[in-house]
Amino acid sequence: MNVQFGEHQLEMGGKYLTELRDSNDVIDDWTALRGRLQEDGYLLIRNFHDRDLVLNAKAEFLQALHEMGRLDPAFPVEQGVIGQSNKSAMWGGGAEELQDRFPAFLQVVNSDRVMDFFTRLLGGPVLTYDYKWPRAVGHGGSTGAHYDIVYMGRGTKNVYTMWTPMDDIPMEQGTLAMCLGSQHFAKVKATYGQLDVDRDNVIDGWLSKDPVDIVEKFGGKWATTNFSAGDVIIFGMFMLHASLINTTNRYRISSDTRYQLAAEPVDERWIGRRPKGHYAWGKTPGKSMEDARRMWGL
Ligand SMILES: O=C(O)CCC(=O)C(=O)O
């Protein structure tokens, strides 16, 4: 089977792409889970959230897309068929903005299940960034390869992203992919991994839009899978990830949310009732990643 990733049709099981492995076999063994996170750089957990809650959250986003005029009116709202404008949507914001519009979504990503899981995984009380990143990705849309640290590196580096698909999302609808081994790319971590997009204003903050370029230059191998509503993937700040192209006519709805130990320093851009978010990035003409990579010798 081939999938569209960047400009490439990549073969599942070929040189560049393999399947993610899930960690459900060790779900109750915290030592083993920590080991997996360390070893694999991610935890894929099937049926982590209550599926019905996730589907309630999906319905909220579909309703929002409908009200924005983004859905094809020839189909029922529930099908999430992309309308003529084919615009992606990003509802990034803090609790104050999200609570009124997307209460079911917050119920999923702030649930006791999630907070207890991170408390046990990280070994102490945790907090979640108030700012959340739910999105609907249109036809042809995707995200380039990046470390999350470049967007949220002002507190502890031990922050974890949880990516939650809001539906059953097959690969052709644009699933998230991890670059296996990228948590050990020493030179990339020492250069690109020190970037702060608000300080350095590099366009997109993506190391590359080309997954093959990453493997050829730095090594590793990409991994993804078909996701079901309820599944999550959790990973650290120095794990390169990207999403496949959504080649379907339906919106890919998903969110990324963040968790860390409450006792560790927190990046103040993402906390509070109205988090300030990226206050400088993109406000003036940015530098290109190509120039930055040349400067870093990447
Ligand atoms: O959903 C996507 O396309 C990108 C998500 C992402 O970059 C993240 O979860 O950190």
mmCIF file of C-alpha atoms and ligand atoms in Angstrom:
data_model
loop_
_atom_site.group_PDB
_atom_site.id
_atom_site.type_symbol
_atom_site.label_atom_id
_atom_site.label_comp_id
_atom_site.label_asym_id
_atom_site.label_seq_id
_atom_site.Cartn_x
_atom_site.Cartn_y
_atom_site.Cartn_z
ATOM 1 C CA MET A 1 0.000 0.000 0.000
ATOM 2 C CA ASN A 2 1.227 3.507 -0.888
ATOM 3 C CA VAL A 3 0.462 6.714 0.993
ATOM 4 C CA GLN A 4 0.967 10.353 0.063
ATOM 5 C CA PHE A 5 3.573 11.906 2.348
ATOM 6 C CA GLY A 6 4.965 15.283 1.287
ATOM 7 C CA GLU A 7 5.533 15.122 -2.447
ATOM 8 C CA HIS A 8 6.097 11.372 -2.331
ATOM 9 C CA GLN A 9 4.045 8.243 -2.681
ATOM 10 C CA LEU A 10 5.666 6.091 -0.005
ATOM 11 C CA GLU A 11 5.204 2.378 0.286
ATOM 12 C CA MET A 12 4.152 1.058 3.679
ATOM 13 C CA GLY A 13 6.869 -1.448 4.609
ATOM 14 C CA GLY A 14 9.358 0.127 2.178
ATOM 15 C CA LYS A 15 12.601 1.988 2.884
ATOM 16 C CA TYR A 16 10.990 5.114 4.366
ATOM 17 C CA LEU A 17 7.809 4.004 6.073
ATOM 18 C CA THR A 18 6.709 1.390 8.569
ATOM 19 C CA GLU A 19 3.877 0.744 11.059
ATOM 20 C CA LEU A 20 3.792 2.283 14.504
ATOM 21 C CA ARG A 21 3.649 -0.284 17.297
ATOM 22 C CA ASP A 22 1.090 0.098 20.042
ATOM 23 C CA SER A 23 1.869 -0.211 23.741
ATOM 24 C CA ASN A 24 -1.406 -1.753 24.862
ATOM 25 C CA ASP A 25 0.479 -4.918 25.819
ATOM 26 C CA VAL A 26 2.158 -3.014 28.689
ATOM 27 C CA ILE A 27 -0.641 -0.559 29.491
ATOM 28 C CA ASP A 28 -0.686 -1.350 33.240
ATOM 29 C CA ASP A 29 3.069 -1.578 33.673
ATOM 30 C CA TRP A 30 4.399 1.930 34.312
ATOM 31 C CA THR A 31 8.042 0.918 34.221
ATOM 32 C CA ALA A 32 7.544 -0.773 30.890
ATOM 33 C CA LEU A 33 5.582 2.207 29.522
ATOM 34 C CA ARG A 34 8.361 4.603 30.536
ATOM 35 C CA GLY A 35 10.853 2.242 28.904
ATOM 36 C CA ARG A 36 8.822 2.229 25.678
ATOM 37 C CA LEU A 37 8.599 6.011 25.630
ATOM 38 C CA GLN A 38 12.354 6.173 26.084
ATOM 39 C CA GLU A 39 13.117 3.459 23.559
ATOM 40 C CA ASP A 40 10.530 4.181 20.829
ATOM 41 C CA GLY A 41 10.155 7.927 21.485
ATOM 42 C CA TYR A 42 6.359 7.581 21.532
ATOM 43 C CA LEU A 43 3.461 5.646 23.012
ATOM 44 C CA LEU A 44 0.657 4.634 20.688
ATOM 45 C CA ILE A 45 -2.282 3.571 22.837
ATOM 46 C CA ARG A 46 -5.386 2.109 21.264
ATOM 47 C CA ASN A 47 -8.810 2.793 22.872
ATOM 48 C CA PHE A 48 -7.316 5.208 25.377
ATOM 49 C CA HIS A 49 -10.214 7.691 25.446
ATOM 50 C CA ASP A 50 -13.867 6.805 25.712
ATOM 51 C CA ARG A 51 -14.815 6.508 22.027
ATOM 52 C CA ASP A 52 -18.251 8.069 22.526
ATOM 53 C CA LEU A 53 -16.756 11.165 24.163
ATOM 54 C CA VAL A 54 -14.366 11.542 21.237
ATOM 55 C CA LEU A 55 -17.232 11.288 18.760
ATOM 56 C CA ASN A 56 -19.139 13.954 20.757
ATOM 57 C CA ALA A 57 -16.110 16.214 20.367
ATOM 58 C CA LYS A 58 -15.998 15.473 16.644
ATOM 59 C CA ALA A 59 -19.651 16.551 16.377
ATOM 60 C CA GLU A 60 -18.757 19.914 17.969
ATOM 61 C CA PHE A 61 -16.050 20.542 15.388
ATOM 62 C CA LEU A 62 -18.287 19.460 12.505
ATOM 63 C CA GLN A 63 -20.952 21.874 13.711
ATOM 64 C CA ALA A 64 -18.340 24.649 13.846
ATOM 65 C CA LEU A 65 -17.215 23.812 10.286
ATOM 66 C CA HIS A 66 -20.852 23.844 9.176
ATOM 67 C CA GLU A 67 -21.412 27.277 10.748
ATOM 68 C CA MET A 68 -18.244 28.551 9.060
ATOM 69 C CA GLY A 69 -19.639 27.413 5.694
ATOM 70 C CA ARG A 70 -16.744 25.001 5.191
ATOM 71 C CA LEU A 71 -18.758 21.815 4.537
ATOM 72 C CA ASP A 72 -20.239 20.655 1.264
ATOM 73 C CA PRO A 73 -23.988 21.317 1.739
ATOM 74 C CA ALA A 74 -24.839 18.361 -0.510
ATOM 75 C CA PHE A 75 -23.846 15.942 2.282
ATOM 76 C CA PRO A 76 -24.972 15.499 5.894
ATOM 77 C CA VAL A 77 -22.882 17.497 8.387
ATOM 78 C CA GLU A 78 -21.863 14.228 10.117
ATOM 79 C CA GLN A 79 -19.913 13.156 7.035
ATOM 80 C CA GLY A 80 -17.617 16.179 7.223
ATOM 81 C CA VAL A 81 -17.328 16.465 3.445
ATOM 82 C CA ILE A 82 -15.095 19.363 2.485
ATOM 83 C CA GLY A 83 -16.808 22.293 0.767
ATOM 84 C CA GLN A 84 -15.629 24.268 -2.224
ATOM 85 C CA SER A 85 -13.281 26.621 -0.350
ATOM 86 C CA ASN A 86 -11.277 23.634 0.989
ATOM 87 C CA LYS A 87 -9.891 25.728 3.823
ATOM 88 C CA SER A 88 -8.363 24.072 6.865
ATOM 89 C CA ALA A 89 -9.431 25.312 10.311
ATOM 90 C CA MET A 90 -7.402 25.807 13.466
ATOM 91 C CA TRP A 91 -9.277 26.586 16.674
ATOM 92 C CA GLY A 92 -6.196 27.086 18.835
ATOM 93 C CA GLY A 93 -6.999 28.842 22.067
ATOM 94 C CA GLY A 94 -7.249 28.819 25.832
ATOM 95 C CA ALA A 95 -9.945 27.495 28.141
ATOM 96 C CA GLU A 96 -11.990 30.699 28.011
ATOM 97 C CA GLU A 97 -12.362 30.506 24.238
ATOM 98 C CA LEU A 98 -12.775 26.746 24.042
ATOM 99 C CA GLN A 99 -15.066 26.056 26.993
ATOM 100 C CA ASP A 100 -18.156 27.675 25.445
ATOM 101 C CA ARG A 101 -17.723 26.258 21.961
ATOM 102 C CA PHE A 102 -16.149 22.858 22.525
ATOM 103 C CA PRO A 103 -16.992 21.549 26.021
ATOM 104 C CA ALA A 104 -17.045 17.906 24.882
ATOM 105 C CA PHE A 105 -13.571 18.335 23.397
ATOM 106 C CA LEU A 106 -12.218 19.649 26.704
ATOM 107 C CA GLN A 107 -13.898 16.723 28.453
ATOM 108 C CA VAL A 108 -11.781 14.384 26.323
ATOM 109 C CA VAL A 109 -8.371 16.011 26.561
ATOM 110 C CA ASN A 110 -8.658 17.184 30.207
ATOM 111 C CA SER A 111 -10.346 14.014 31.461
ATOM 112 C CA ASP A 112 -9.385 12.242 34.689
ATOM 113 C CA ARG A 113 -8.277 9.355 32.483
ATOM 114 C CA VAL A 114 -5.717 11.597 30.764
ATOM 115 C CA MET A 115 -4.527 13.442 33.864
ATOM 116 C CA ASP A 116 -4.205 10.226 35.908
ATOM 117 C CA PHE A 117 -2.304 8.592 33.088
ATOM 118 C CA PHE A 118 0.270 11.392 32.904
ATOM 119 C CA THR A 119 0.486 11.589 36.714
ATOM 120 C CA ARG A 120 1.460 7.936 36.848
ATOM 121 C CA LEU A 121 3.651 8.031 33.767
ATOM 122 C CA LEU A 122 5.633 11.075 34.925
ATOM 123 C CA GLY A 123 5.588 10.178 38.620
ATOM 124 C CA GLY A 124 3.898 13.253 40.163
ATOM 125 C CA PRO A 125 1.082 15.796 39.828
ATOM 126 C CA VAL A 126 0.781 17.150 36.295
ATOM 127 C CA LEU A 127 -0.706 20.117 34.508
ATOM 128 C CA THR A 128 -1.992 20.500 30.989
ATOM 129 C CA TYR A 129 -1.390 23.626 28.932
ATOM 130 C CA ASP A 130 -4.593 25.680 28.933
ATOM 131 C CA TYR A 131 -3.985 26.381 25.266
ATOM 132 C CA LYS A 132 -5.123 23.515 22.990
ATOM 133 C CA TRP A 133 -4.624 22.944 19.280
ATOM 134 C CA PRO A 134 -7.698 21.364 17.661
ATOM 135 C CA ARG A 135 -7.723 21.448 13.861
ATOM 136 C CA ALA A 136 -9.569 20.307 10.747
ATOM 137 C CA VAL A 137 -7.276 19.620 7.811
ATOM 138 C CA GLY A 138 -8.647 19.956 4.290
ATOM 139 C CA HIS A 139 -7.865 18.069 1.096
ATOM 140 C CA GLY A 140 -4.149 18.223 0.275
ATOM 141 C CA GLY A 141 -3.301 19.554 3.763
ATOM 142 C CA SER A 142 -0.519 18.244 6.011
ATOM 143 C CA THR A 143 2.102 19.348 8.544
ATOM 144 C CA GLY A 144 5.840 19.377 7.845
ATOM 145 C CA ALA A 145 8.474 17.613 9.972
ATOM 146 C CA HIS A 146 9.223 19.374 13.254
ATOM 147 C CA TYR A 147 10.186 19.062 16.903
ATOM 148 C CA ASP A 148 7.538 20.576 19.187
ATOM 149 C CA ILE A 149 10.249 22.159 21.336
ATOM 150 C CA VAL A 150 10.632 25.025 18.825
ATOM 151 C CA TYR A 151 7.097 26.177 19.705
ATOM 152 C CA MET A 152 7.031 25.479 23.443
ATOM 153 C CA GLY A 153 10.555 25.326 24.822
ATOM 154 C CA ARG A 154 10.546 28.097 27.448
ATOM 155 C CA GLY A 155 9.773 25.923 30.426
ATOM 156 C CA THR A 156 10.765 22.360 31.159
ATOM 157 C CA LYS A 157 11.807 20.294 28.163
ATOM 158 C CA ASN A 158 9.855 17.391 29.645
ATOM 159 C CA VAL A 159 6.566 18.304 28.021
ATOM 160 C CA TYR A 160 4.532 15.639 26.259
ATOM 161 C CA THR A 161 2.223 16.027 23.305
ATOM 162 C CA MET A 162 -0.877 13.892 22.993
ATOM 163 C CA TRP A 163 -2.319 13.716 19.485
ATOM 164 C CA THR A 164 -5.966 12.682 19.439
ATOM 165 C CA PRO A 165 -7.800 11.823 16.219
ATOM 166 C CA MET A 166 -11.473 12.770 16.620
ATOM 167 C CA ASP A 167 -12.692 9.978 14.353
ATOM 168 C CA ASP A 168 -11.544 6.790 12.694
ATOM 169 C CA ILE A 169 -8.774 8.224 10.542
ATOM 170 C CA PRO A 170 -7.138 6.031 7.920
ATOM 171 C CA MET A 171 -3.732 6.935 6.572
ATOM 172 C CA GLU A 172 -5.128 8.463 3.406
ATOM 173 C CA GLN A 173 -6.942 11.031 5.539
ATOM 174 C CA GLY A 174 -3.633 12.400 6.847
ATOM 175 C CA THR A 175 -2.522 10.554 9.980
ATOM 176 C CA LEU A 176 0.365 11.618 12.205
ATOM 177 C CA ALA A 177 3.754 9.995 11.540
ATOM 178 C CA MET A 178 6.791 9.733 13.821
ATOM 179 C CA CYS A 179 10.371 9.744 12.587
ATOM 180 C CA LEU A 180 11.742 6.754 14.517
ATOM 181 C CA GLY A 181 15.147 7.471 16.016
ATOM 182 C CA SER A 182 14.857 11.259 15.598
ATOM 183 C CA GLN A 183 14.982 11.702 19.386
ATOM 184 C CA HIS A 184 18.677 10.778 19.023
ATOM 185 C CA PHE A 185 19.626 13.119 16.145
ATOM 186 C CA ALA A 186 22.344 14.901 18.168
ATOM 187 C CA LYS A 187 23.238 17.611 15.655
ATOM 188 C CA VAL A 188 19.614 18.367 14.820
ATOM 189 C CA LYS A 189 18.822 18.671 18.537
ATOM 190 C CA ALA A 190 21.826 20.947 19.115
ATOM 191 C CA THR A 191 20.879 23.327 16.267
ATOM 192 C CA TYR A 192 17.296 23.196 15.023
ATOM 193 C CA GLY A 193 16.247 21.893 18.450
ATOM 194 C CA GLN A 194 17.394 25.160 20.058
ATOM 195 C CA LEU A 195 15.133 27.284 17.853
ATOM 196 C CA ASP A 196 12.423 29.410 19.461
ATOM 197 C CA VAL A 197 9.999 30.577 16.785
ATOM 198 C CA ASP A 198 8.953 33.723 18.676
ATOM 199 C CA ARG A 199 12.574 34.742 19.194
ATOM 200 C CA ASP A 200 13.975 33.616 15.842
ATOM 201 C CA ASN A 201 10.964 34.039 13.542
ATOM 202 C CA VAL A 202 11.707 31.197 11.149
ATOM 203 C CA ILE A 203 8.790 30.575 8.766
ATOM 204 C CA ASP A 204 6.653 27.521 9.705
ATOM 205 C CA GLY A 205 9.266 26.194 12.148
ATOM 206 C CA TRP A 206 9.273 22.963 10.118
ATOM 207 C CA LEU A 207 12.690 21.417 9.616
ATOM 208 C CA SER A 208 11.501 20.062 6.267
ATOM 209 C CA LYS A 209 8.387 19.552 4.204
ATOM 210 C CA ASP A 210 10.009 16.485 2.672
ATOM 211 C CA PRO A 211 10.007 13.270 4.745
ATOM 212 C CA VAL A 212 12.489 11.609 2.382
ATOM 213 C CA ASP A 213 14.938 14.514 2.823
ATOM 214 C CA ILE A 214 14.873 13.851 6.591
ATOM 215 C CA VAL A 215 15.683 10.149 6.247
ATOM 216 C CA GLU A 216 18.363 10.684 3.599
ATOM 217 C CA LYS A 217 20.131 13.424 5.588
ATOM 218 C CA PHE A 218 19.686 12.347 9.174
ATOM 219 C CA GLY A 219 18.567 8.700 9.150
ATOM 220 C CA GLY A 220 15.581 7.195 10.920
ATOM 221 C CA LYS A 221 12.422 5.900 9.329
ATOM 222 C CA TRP A 222 8.867 7.204 9.348
ATOM 223 C CA ALA A 223 6.067 5.271 11.018
ATOM 224 C CA THR A 224 2.315 5.746 11.010
ATOM 225 C CA THR A 225 -0.861 3.702 11.175
ATOM 226 C CA ASN A 226 -4.629 3.817 10.672
ATOM 227 C CA PHE A 227 -6.160 5.395 13.786
ATOM 228 C CA SER A 228 -9.546 4.782 15.402
ATOM 229 C CA ALA A 229 -11.547 7.236 17.511
ATOM 230 C CA GLY A 230 -10.263 6.717 21.066
ATOM 231 C CA ASP A 231 -6.631 6.051 20.077
ATOM 232 C CA VAL A 232 -3.849 8.479 21.024
ATOM 233 C CA ILE A 233 -0.183 8.908 20.349
ATOM 234 C CA ILE A 234 2.019 10.526 22.993
ATOM 235 C CA PHE A 235 5.568 11.779 22.424
ATOM 236 C CA GLY A 236 8.220 14.143 23.733
ATOM 237 C CA MET A 237 9.492 17.496 22.536
ATOM 238 C CA PHE A 238 12.450 16.094 20.564
ATOM 239 C CA MET A 239 10.597 13.618 18.379
ATOM 240 C CA LEU A 240 10.320 14.661 14.741
ATOM 241 C CA HIS A 241 6.787 14.214 13.493
ATOM 242 C CA ALA A 242 4.700 15.283 10.530
ATOM 243 C CA SER A 243 1.385 14.373 8.998
ATOM 244 C CA LEU A 244 0.559 12.571 5.795
ATOM 245 C CA ILE A 245 -1.440 14.369 3.131
ATOM 246 C CA ASN A 246 -5.196 14.224 3.457
ATOM 247 C CA THR A 247 -6.082 12.824 0.029
ATOM 248 C CA THR A 248 -9.785 12.339 0.850
ATOM 249 C CA ASN A 249 -12.754 14.674 0.458
ATOM 250 C CA ARG A 250 -13.413 14.668 4.227
ATOM 251 C CA TYR A 251 -11.883 16.890 6.907
ATOM 252 C CA ARG A 252 -9.290 15.250 9.120
ATOM 253 C CA ILE A 253 -10.203 16.440 12.632
ATOM 254 C CA SER A 254 -7.669 15.976 15.431
ATOM 255 C CA SER A 255 -6.067 17.826 18.304
ATOM 256 C CA ASP A 256 -2.695 18.204 19.942
ATOM 257 C CA THR A 257 -2.596 18.938 23.670
ATOM 258 C CA ARG A 258 0.261 19.135 26.171
ATOM 259 C CA TYR A 259 1.113 17.761 29.638
ATOM 260 C CA GLN A 260 4.012 18.108 32.057
ATOM 261 C CA LEU A 261 4.906 17.785 35.742
ATOM 262 C CA ALA A 262 3.274 20.660 37.657
ATOM 263 C CA ALA A 263 6.431 21.166 39.735
ATOM 264 C CA GLU A 264 8.582 21.942 36.664
ATOM 265 C CA PRO A 265 8.831 25.371 34.992
ATOM 266 C CA VAL A 266 6.120 26.054 32.445
ATOM 267 C CA ASP A 267 6.226 27.983 29.164
ATOM 268 C CA GLU A 268 4.069 30.980 30.063
ATOM 269 C CA ARG A 269 2.791 31.461 26.501
ATOM 270 C CA TRP A 270 0.395 28.532 26.895
ATOM 271 C CA ILE A 271 -0.988 29.025 30.382
ATOM 272 C CA GLY A 272 -3.875 31.065 31.844
ATOM 273 C CA ARG A 273 -7.449 31.856 30.882
ATOM 274 C CA ARG A 274 -6.282 33.775 27.836
ATOM 275 C CA PRO A 275 -2.819 32.461 27.003
ATOM 276 C CA LYS A 276 -0.811 34.876 24.918
ATOM 277 C CA GLY A 277 0.392 32.215 22.475
ATOM 278 C CA HIS A 278 2.911 33.043 19.742
ATOM 279 C CA TYR A 279 3.222 36.786 20.250
ATOM 280 C CA ALA A 280 5.974 37.569 17.712
ATOM 281 C CA TRP A 281 6.301 34.662 15.290
ATOM 282 C CA GLY A 282 5.045 35.592 11.818
ATOM 283 C CA LYS A 283 4.278 39.196 12.804
ATOM 284 C CA THR A 284 7.188 40.435 10.692
ATOM 285 C CA PRO A 285 8.683 38.812 7.579
ATOM 286 C CA GLY A 286 10.377 35.616 8.734
ATOM 287 C CA LYS A 287 13.628 33.884 7.865
ATOM 288 C CA SER A 288 13.465 30.805 5.685
ATOM 289 C CA MET A 289 14.215 27.382 7.135
ATOM 290 C CA GLU A 290 16.579 26.816 4.182
ATOM 291 C CA ASP A 291 18.752 29.738 5.377
ATOM 292 C CA ALA A 292 18.592 28.559 8.974
ATOM 293 C CA ARG A 293 19.616 25.028 7.968
ATOM 294 C CA ARG A 294 22.537 26.383 5.950
ATOM 295 C CA MET A 295 23.662 28.350 9.001
ATOM 296 C CA TRP A 296 23.455 25.226 11.191
ATOM 297 C CA GLY A 297 25.227 23.065 8.627
ATOM 298 C CA LEU A 298 22.160 20.846 8.232
HETATM 299 O O1 LIG B 1 -2.033 17.210 13.212
HETATM 300 C C1 LIG B 1 -1.066 17.616 12.586
HETATM 301 O O2 LIG B 1 -1.047 17.698 11.347
HETATM 302 C C2 LIG B 1 0.175 18.038 13.317
HETATM 303 C C3 LIG B 1 0.114 17.761 14.777
HETATM 304 C C4 LIG B 1 1.360 18.112 15.494
HETATM 305 O O3 LIG B 1 2.288 18.652 14.963
HETATM 306 C C5 LIG B 1 1.479 17.774 16.918
HETATM 307 O O4 LIG B 1 0.650 16.987 17.400
HETATM 308 O O5 LIG B 1 2.413 18.289 17.562
#
